[in-house]
């Protein structure tokens, strides 16, 4: 299609050109946007040109044909050369986390988890976290383990809590307070003493050396 267009334009150009003999040299009049190269009307690449002739313009103020500062690292327009002309296309800045789909002309979310991969996105080798893609962003959350298991953050494994420990909302194994959580941990006449990883039932009375509490814990015998 483009080739057909080019041929058509070259053909038009040939029809329009006229030659003038000046001594040995041959001058050709070409259509606007074309210039004579070795006696043939050739398309001018306007994208290579500046929008001024350079006179009285400071080097840092020089702009290309689309108006971009020549030294700018973030031009606003992209120059596209066409047979006999050119066009300036707006460069759409989609911003962080998005990229332009040039076909559709719309900004679409970048799936960082897929593009970067888990290791680069979350900065971890072990599967301690999971990468979650978001609109324009992404997040790395700690894995959740099945009920009764906690995430060992040094290995990334889901392990069961040790005896006397239970999983809390932060996915940590914490000591169970058997005295607070269960009323029947100790017989009624004994007091319950919680310690990390377990509990103990103690007599309510304190007996001096050499004596001990009776079964009831009501008397020292
Ligand atoms: C742009 O979107 C179209 C339609 O969804 C899709 O076919 C094409 O692959 C996309 N191009 C890029 C570069 O993502
Ligand atoms: C507790 O001790 C008292 C006094 O020795 C006794 O009468 C009672 O039967 C005991 N109760 C239990 C449950 O053993």
Tab-separated table of N, CA, C and O in Angstrom, residues 85-183:
chain	number	residue	atom	x	y	z
A	85	UNK	N	5.824	15.103	2.378
A	85	UNK	CA	5.446	15.880	3.569
A	85	UNK	C	5.929	15.197	4.846
A	85	UNK	O	6.804	14.332	4.815
A	86	UNK	N	5.349	15.566	5.946
A	86	UNK	CA	5.666	14.975	7.247
A	86	UNK	C	4.494	15.256	8.171
A	86	UNK	O	3.660	16.104	7.884
A	87	UNK	N	4.442	14.533	9.276
A	87	UNK	CA	3.439	14.868	10.292
A	87	UNK	C	4.074	14.741	11.673
A	87	UNK	O	5.060	14.014	11.857
A	88	UNK	N	3.522	15.529	12.600
A	88	UNK	CA	4.010	15.496	13.976
A	88	UNK	C	2.972	14.780	14.829
A	88	UNK	O	1.824	15.197	14.875
A	89	UNK	N	3.389	13.687	15.426
A	89	UNK	CA	2.452	12.932	16.274
A	89	UNK	C	2.763	13.216	17.732
A	89	UNK	O	3.911	13.133	18.154
A	90	UNK	N	1.720	13.520	18.488
A	90	UNK	CA	1.874	13.787	19.913
A	90	UNK	C	2.387	12.526	20.594
A	90	UNK	O	1.845	11.437	20.382
A	91	UNK	N	3.444	12.671	21.383
A	91	UNK	CA	3.919	11.530	22.164
A	91	UNK	C	3.114	11.533	23.455
A	91	UNK	O	3.173	12.483	24.229
A	92	UNK	N	2.314	10.487	23.629
A	92	UNK	CA	1.453	10.437	24.809
A	92	UNK	C	2.268	9.954	26.008
A	92	UNK	O	2.875	8.891	25.963
A	93	UNK	N	2.310	10.767	27.034
A	93	UNK	CA	3.012	10.395	28.251
A	93	UNK	C	2.011	9.710	29.173
A	93	UNK	O	1.119	10.350	29.725
A	94	UNK	N	2.139	8.408	29.275
A	94	UNK	CA	1.153	7.651	30.063
A	94	UNK	C	1.437	7.720	31.554
A	94	UNK	O	0.604	7.340	32.355
A	95	UNK	N	2.623	8.177	31.911
A	95	UNK	CA	2.952	8.250	33.332
A	95	UNK	C	3.406	6.914	33.870
A	95	UNK	O	3.342	5.883	33.197
A	96	UNK	N	3.858	6.947	35.109
A	96	UNK	CA	4.424	5.761	35.754
A	96	UNK	C	3.393	4.645	35.853
A	96	UNK	O	2.253	4.884	36.222
A	97	UNK	N	3.827	3.453	35.511
A	97	UNK	CA	2.954	2.285	35.668
A	97	UNK	C	2.057	1.977	34.484
A	97	UNK	O	1.323	1.008	34.513
A	98	UNK	N	2.117	2.861	33.477
A	98	UNK	CA	1.296	2.645	32.280
A	98	UNK	C	2.173	2.724	31.042
A	98	UNK	O	3.237	3.320	31.066
A	99	UNK	N	1.702	2.096	29.977
A	99	UNK	CA	2.395	2.251	28.696
A	99	UNK	C	1.359	2.468	27.602
A	99	UNK	O	0.179	2.144	27.775
A	100	UNK	N	1.846	3.022	26.511
A	100	UNK	CA	0.943	3.361	25.418
A	100	UNK	C	0.780	2.175	24.478
A	100	UNK	O	1.753	1.581	24.054
A	101	UNK	N	-0.481	1.846	24.164
A	101	UNK	CA	-0.737	0.915	23.073
A	101	UNK	C	-0.915	1.801	21.843
A	101	UNK	O	-1.915	2.507	21.724
A	102	UNK	N	0.084	1.742	20.971
A	102	UNK	CA	0.107	2.655	19.827
A	102	UNK	C	-1.023	2.378	18.840
A	102	UNK	O	-1.494	3.287	18.176
A	103	UNK	N	-1.440	1.136	18.759
A	103	UNK	CA	-2.528	0.783	17.842
A	103	UNK	C	-3.835	1.424	18.296
A	103	UNK	O	-4.562	2.019	17.504
A	104	UNK	N	-4.107	1.296	19.579
A	104	UNK	CA	-5.368	1.807	20.116
A	104	UNK	C	-5.250	3.267	20.554
A	104	UNK	O	-6.260	3.954	20.710
A	105	UNK	N	-4.011	3.737	20.756
A	105	UNK	CA	-3.805	5.117	21.207
A	105	UNK	C	-4.247	5.324	22.645
A	105	UNK	O	-4.615	6.426	23.031
A	106	UNK	N	-4.233	4.273	23.435
A	106	UNK	CA	-4.646	4.409	24.839
A	106	UNK	C	-3.533	3.912	25.769
A	106	UNK	O	-2.711	3.084	25.384
A	107	UNK	N	-3.547	4.466	26.974
A	107	UNK	CA	-2.583	4.045	27.977
A	107	UNK	C	-3.124	2.815	28.686
A	107	UNK	O	-4.286	2.803	29.088
A	108	UNK	N	-2.283	1.808	28.792
A	108	UNK	CA	-2.728	0.595	29.475
A	108	UNK	C	-1.786	0.269	30.627
A	108	UNK	O	-0.613	0.593	30.589
A	109	UNK	N	-2.355	-0.357	31.624
A	109	UNK	CA	-1.609	-0.727	32.826
A	109	UNK	C	-0.475	-1.692	32.495
A	109	UNK	O	-0.634	-2.575	31.662
A	110	UNK	N	0.669	-1.490	33.142
A	110	UNK	CA	1.778	-2.439	33.013
A	110	UNK	C	1.612	-3.478	34.122
A	110	UNK	O	1.465	-3.113	35.285
A	111	UNK	N	1.628	-4.751	33.749
A	111	UNK	CA	1.581	-5.807	34.764
A	111	UNK	C	3.021	-6.047	35.218
A	111	UNK	O	3.741	-6.870	34.649
A	112	UNK	N	3.431	-5.292	36.248
A	112	UNK	CA	4.820	-5.363	36.719
A	112	UNK	C	5.186	-6.766	37.190
A	112	UNK	O	6.338	-7.190	37.044
A	113	UNK	N	4.205	-7.464	37.758
A	113	UNK	CA	4.488	-8.810	38.264
A	113	UNK	C	4.901	-9.727	37.119
A	113	UNK	O	5.788	-10.556	37.284
A	114	UNK	N	4.273	-9.553	35.955
A	114	UNK	CA	4.589	-10.383	34.796
A	114	UNK	C	5.834	-9.863	34.093
A	114	UNK	O	6.706	-10.640	33.719
A	115	UNK	N	5.935	-8.539	33.930
A	115	UNK	CA	7.057	-7.943	33.197
A	115	UNK	C	8.365	-8.079	33.975
A	115	UNK	O	9.372	-8.517	33.429
A	116	UNK	N	8.326	-7.720	35.244
A	116	UNK	CA	9.546	-7.778	36.057
A	116	UNK	C	9.808	-9.174	36.613
A	116	UNK	O	10.950	-9.577	36.768
A	117	UNK	N	8.738	-9.877	36.917
A	117	UNK	CA	8.868	-11.177	37.563
A	117	UNK	C	8.895	-10.987	39.076
A	117	UNK	O	9.204	-9.898	39.567
A	118	UNK	N	8.581	-12.060	39.797
A	118	UNK	CA	8.470	-11.983	41.267
A	118	UNK	C	9.746	-11.475	41.939
A	118	UNK	O	9.707	-10.565	42.764
A	119	UNK	N	10.872	-12.057	41.552
A	119	UNK	CA	12.141	-11.719	42.213
A	119	UNK	C	12.467	-10.230	42.139
A	119	UNK	O	12.788	-9.600	43.143
A	120	UNK	N	12.380	-9.674	40.921
A	120	UNK	CA	12.728	-8.264	40.728
A	120	UNK	C	11.660	-7.343	41.324
A	120	UNK	O	11.984	-6.325	41.944
A	121	UNK	N	10.406	-7.713	41.177
A	121	UNK	CA	9.322	-6.853	41.665
A	121	UNK	C	9.310	-6.809	43.193
A	121	UNK	O	9.182	-5.740	43.785
A	122	UNK	N	9.442	-7.957	43.820
A	122	UNK	CA	9.331	-8.024	45.276
A	122	UNK	C	10.694	-7.994	45.965
A	122	UNK	O	10.758	-7.884	47.188
A	123	UNK	N	11.773	-8.093	45.198
A	123	UNK	CA	13.120	-8.026	45.768
A	123	UNK	C	13.463	-9.220	46.638
A	123	UNK	O	14.257	-9.102	47.561
A	124	UNK	N	12.856	-10.344	46.357
A	124	UNK	CA	13.080	-11.549	47.165
A	124	UNK	C	13.249	-12.770	46.277
A	124	UNK	O	12.659	-12.841	45.200
A	125	UNK	N	14.056	-13.703	46.744
A	125	UNK	CA	14.215	-14.952	46.006
A	125	UNK	C	13.224	-16.001	46.510
A	125	UNK	O	12.586	-16.680	45.738
A	126	UNK	N	13.137	-16.109	47.836
A	126	UNK	CA	12.253	-17.109	48.429
A	126	UNK	C	10.791	-16.675	48.296
A	126	UNK	O	10.492	-15.482	48.326
A	127	UNK	N	9.902	-17.662	48.160
A	127	UNK	CA	8.481	-17.321	47.966
A	127	UNK	C	7.792	-16.864	49.253
A	127	UNK	O	6.791	-17.430	49.673
A	128	UNK	N	8.342	-15.828	49.870
A	128	UNK	CA	7.785	-15.324	51.126
A	128	UNK	C	6.590	-14.419	50.856
A	128	UNK	O	5.654	-14.340	51.637
A	129	UNK	N	6.646	-13.741	49.711
A	129	UNK	CA	5.554	-12.829	49.362
A	129	UNK	C	4.935	-13.243	48.029
A	129	UNK	O	5.483	-14.073	47.315
A	130	UNK	N	3.817	-12.623	47.713
A	130	UNK	CA	3.196	-12.808	46.400
A	130	UNK	C	3.077	-11.433	45.759
A	130	UNK	O	2.804	-10.448	46.443
A	131	UNK	N	3.316	-11.371	44.457
A	131	UNK	CA	3.235	-10.108	43.717
A	131	UNK	C	1.796	-9.936	43.233
A	131	UNK	O	1.217	-10.841	42.643
A	132	UNK	N	1.234	-8.786	43.531
A	132	UNK	CA	-0.158	-8.495	43.141
A	132	UNK	C	-0.153	-7.270	42.242
A	132	UNK	O	0.263	-6.187	42.666
A	133	UNK	N	-0.592	-7.428	41.021
A	133	UNK	CA	-0.634	-6.295	40.100
A	133	UNK	C	-1.833	-5.399	40.421
A	133	UNK	O	-2.904	-5.873	40.755
A	134	UNK	N	-1.595	-4.081	40.327
A	134	UNK	CA	-2.663	-3.096	40.571
A	134	UNK	C	-2.696	-2.135	39.385
A	134	UNK	O	-1.736	-2.061	38.623
A	135	UNK	N	-3.762	-1.373	39.234
A	135	UNK	CA	-3.851	-0.355	38.180
A	135	UNK	C	-2.733	0.667	38.384
A	135	UNK	O	-2.727	1.374	39.389
A	136	UNK	N	-1.781	0.694	37.459
A	136	UNK	CA	-0.697	1.668	37.535
A	136	UNK	C	0.374	1.347	38.558
A	136	UNK	O	1.300	2.129	38.729
A	137	UNK	N	0.220	0.231	39.231
A	137	UNK	CA	1.167	-0.097	40.287
A	137	UNK	C	1.170	-1.605	40.562
A	137	UNK	O	0.583	-2.383	39.820
A	138	UNK	N	1.806	-1.978	41.645
A	138	UNK	CA	1.787	-3.369	42.098
A	138	UNK	C	2.138	-3.394	43.578
A	138	UNK	O	2.570	-2.385	44.131
A	139	UNK	N	1.916	-4.539	44.188
A	139	UNK	CA	2.133	-4.671	45.623
A	139	UNK	C	2.693	-6.059	45.912
A	139	UNK	O	2.385	-7.012	45.191
A	140	UNK	N	3.528	-6.166	46.936
A	140	UNK	CA	4.014	-7.483	47.352
A	140	UNK	C	3.532	-7.739	48.776
A	140	UNK	O	3.881	-7.000	49.687
A	141	UNK	N	2.694	-8.736	48.940
A	141	UNK	CA	2.145	-9.079	50.258
A	141	UNK	C	2.725	-10.405	50.731
A	141	UNK	O	3.050	-11.258	49.910
A	142	UNK	N	2.778	-10.568	52.053
A	142	UNK	CA	3.204	-11.855	52.584
A	142	UNK	C	2.192	-12.920	52.178
A	142	UNK	O	0.995	-12.646	52.117
A	143	UNK	N	2.717	-14.104	51.885
A	143	UNK	CA	1.845	-15.230	51.550
A	143	UNK	C	0.930	-15.516	52.729
A	143	UNK	O	1.318	-15.310	53.874
A	144	UNK	N	-0.241	-16.032	52.430
A	144	UNK	CA	-1.077	-16.491	53.535
A	144	UNK	C	-1.002	-18.012	53.559
A	144	UNK	O	-0.998	-18.656	52.509
A	145	UNK	N	-0.897	-18.542	54.747
A	145	UNK	CA	-0.782	-19.987	54.897
A	145	UNK	C	-2.136	-20.595	55.235
A	145	UNK	O	-3.008	-19.908	55.757
A	146	UNK	N	-2.294	-21.880	54.954
A	146	UNK	CA	-3.574	-22.532	55.298
A	146	UNK	C	-3.808	-22.490	56.808
A	146	UNK	O	-2.860	-22.289	57.572
A	147	UNK	N	-5.059	-22.671	57.252
A	147	UNK	CA	-5.362	-22.585	58.680
A	147	UNK	C	-4.452	-23.485	59.522
A	147	UNK	O	-4.113	-24.586	59.101
A	148	UNK	N	-4.026	-22.961	60.655
A	148	UNK	CA	-3.198	-23.750	61.571
A	148	UNK	C	-1.721	-23.707	61.233
A	148	UNK	O	-0.898	-24.248	61.965
A	149	UNK	N	-1.376	-23.105	60.108
A	149	UNK	CA	0.031	-23.004	59.736
A	149	UNK	C	0.427	-21.545	59.653
A	149	UNK	O	-0.391	-20.691	59.347
A	150	UNK	N	1.691	-21.278	59.948
A	150	UNK	CA	2.170	-19.904	59.891
A	150	UNK	C	3.297	-19.814	58.877
A	150	UNK	O	3.910	-20.827	58.516
A	151	UNK	N	3.557	-18.608	58.392
A	151	UNK	CA	4.614	-18.415	57.398
A	151	UNK	C	5.943	-18.170	58.100
A	151	UNK	O	6.089	-17.214	58.863
A	152	UNK	N	6.883	-19.051	57.831
A	152	UNK	CA	8.233	-18.842	58.353
A	152	UNK	C	8.922	-17.872	57.387
A	152	UNK	O	9.224	-18.235	56.244
A	153	UNK	N	9.119	-16.632	57.856
A	153	UNK	CA	9.641	-15.594	56.962
A	153	UNK	C	11.109	-15.770	56.600
A	153	UNK	O	11.625	-15.045	55.765
A	154	UNK	N	11.782	-16.725	57.214
A	154	UNK	CA	13.174	-16.954	56.830
A	154	UNK	C	13.288	-17.999	55.723
A	154	UNK	O	14.264	-18.010	54.983
A	155	UNK	N	12.263	-18.841	55.603
A	155	UNK	CA	12.328	-19.891	54.578
A	155	UNK	C	11.205	-19.802	53.549
A	155	UNK	O	11.307	-20.367	52.462
A	156	UNK	N	10.140	-19.089	53.899
A	156	UNK	CA	8.991	-19.001	52.997
A	156	UNK	C	8.073	-20.207	53.107
A	156	UNK	O	7.158	-20.367	52.313
A	157	UNK	N	8.325	-21.071	54.104
A	157	UNK	CA	7.495	-22.273	54.253
A	157	UNK	C	6.333	-22.031	55.218
A	157	UNK	O	6.450	-21.217	56.137
A	158	UNK	N	5.257	-22.777	54.972
A	158	UNK	CA	4.121	-22.731	55.893
A	158	UNK	C	4.286	-23.876	56.885
A	158	UNK	O	4.261	-25.041	56.500
A	159	UNK	N	4.510	-23.533	58.138
A	159	UNK	CA	4.729	-24.557	59.157
A	159	UNK	C	3.614	-24.526	60.189
A	159	UNK	O	3.021	-23.481	60.428
A	160	UNK	N	3.360	-25.733	60.798
A	160	UNK	CA	2.360	-25.722	61.868
A	160	UNK	C	2.932	-25.036	63.111
A	160	UNK	O	4.137	-25.047	63.319
A	161	UNK	N	2.062	-24.431	63.904
A	161	UNK	CA	2.514	-23.805	65.147
A	161	UNK	C	2.872	-24.906	66.140
A	161	UNK	O	2.278	-25.986	66.138
A	162	UNK	N	3.865	-24.613	66.984
A	162	UNK	CA	4.249	-25.580	68.007
A	162	UNK	C	3.122	-25.727	69.025
A	162	UNK	O	2.248	-24.883	69.135
A	163	UNK	N	3.174	-26.824	69.802
A	163	UNK	CA	2.195	-27.055	70.867
A	163	UNK	C	2.201	-25.872	71.832
A	163	UNK	O	3.262	-25.382	72.214
A	164	UNK	N	1.037	-25.399	72.167
A	164	UNK	CA	0.947	-24.272	73.094
A	164	UNK	C	0.952	-22.922	72.387
A	164	UNK	O	0.832	-21.884	73.017
A	165	UNK	N	1.093	-22.948	71.063
A	165	UNK	CA	1.082	-21.703	70.284
A	165	UNK	C	-0.080	-21.753	69.289
A	165	UNK	O	-0.486	-22.819	68.857
A	166	UNK	N	-0.566	-20.581	68.906
A	166	UNK	CA	-1.622	-20.516	67.896
A	166	UNK	C	-1.356	-19.328	66.979
A	166	UNK	O	-0.674	-18.379	67.349
A	167	UNK	N	-1.914	-19.402	65.793
A	167	UNK	CA	-1.699	-18.350	64.795
A	167	UNK	C	-2.571	-17.134	65.114
A	167	UNK	O	-3.753	-17.274	65.391
A	168	UNK	N	-1.954	-15.951	65.064
A	168	UNK	CA	-2.764	-14.742	65.260
A	168	UNK	C	-3.099	-14.110	63.906
A	168	UNK	O	-2.777	-14.670	62.853
A	169	UNK	N	-3.722	-12.929	63.940
A	169	UNK	CA	-4.162	-12.293	62.692
A	169	UNK	C	-2.984	-11.885	61.805
A	169	UNK	O	-3.131	-11.744	60.606
A	170	UNK	N	-1.821	-11.691	62.402
A	170	UNK	CA	-0.640	-11.310	61.627
A	170	UNK	C	0.120	-12.516	61.095
A	170	UNK	O	1.245	-12.398	60.627
A	171	UNK	N	-0.541	-13.701	61.219
A	171	UNK	CA	0.054	-14.926	60.714
A	171	UNK	C	1.292	-15.342	61.511
A	171	UNK	O	2.202	-15.950	60.973
A	172	UNK	N	1.304	-14.949	62.772
A	172	UNK	CA	2.420	-15.324	63.631
A	172	UNK	C	1.925	-16.351	64.644
A	172	UNK	O	0.771	-16.312	65.038
A	173	UNK	N	2.841	-17.231	65.058
A	173	UNK	CA	2.482	-18.182	66.112
A	173	UNK	C	2.761	-17.508	67.445
A	173	UNK	O	3.905	-17.133	67.716
A	174	UNK	N	1.736	-17.315	68.211
A	174	UNK	CA	1.923	-16.677	69.516
A	174	UNK	C	1.426	-17.622	70.606
A	174	UNK	O	0.583	-18.489	70.365
A	175	UNK	N	1.965	-17.446	71.792
A	175	UNK	CA	1.606	-18.273	72.941
A	175	UNK	C	0.100	-18.234	73.196
A	175	UNK	O	-0.526	-17.188	73.101
A	176	UNK	N	-0.456	-19.379	73.475
A	176	UNK	CA	-1.867	-19.426	73.862
A	176	UNK	C	-1.926	-19.173	75.374
A	176	UNK	O	-1.198	-19.822	76.135
A	177	UNK	N	-2.786	-18.277	75.817
A	177	UNK	CA	-2.982	-18.070	77.256
A	177	UNK	C	-4.069	-19.039	77.700
A	177	UNK	O	-5.252	-18.748	77.647
A	178	UNK	N	-3.607	-20.243	78.104
A	178	UNK	CA	-4.561	-21.298	78.477
A	178	UNK	C	-5.420	-20.883	79.666
A	178	UNK	O	-6.554	-21.324	79.807
A	179	UNK	N	-4.852	-20.037	80.531
A	179	UNK	CA	-5.594	-19.621	81.728
A	179	UNK	C	-6.736	-18.675	81.359
A	179	UNK	O	-7.806	-18.722	81.953
A	180	UNK	N	-6.494	-17.823	80.341
A	180	UNK	CA	-7.516	-16.858	79.950
A	180	UNK	C	-8.517	-17.435	78.976
A	180	UNK	O	-9.708	-17.139	79.039
A	181	UNK	N	-8.033	-18.305	78.060
A	181	UNK	CA	-8.909	-18.786	76.997
A	181	UNK	C	-9.762	-19.978	77.417
A	181	UNK	O	-10.811	-20.211	76.852
A	182	UNK	N	-9.272	-20.744	78.420
A	182	UNK	CA	-10.052	-21.918	78.843
A	182	UNK	C	-10.297	-21.861	80.335
A	182	UNK	O	-9.379	-21.750	81.137
A	183	UNK	N	-11.550	-21.971	80.709
A	183	UNK	CA	-11.913	-21.880	82.130
A	183	UNK	C	-11.539	-23.145	82.909
A	183	UNK	O	-11.256	-23.107	84.097
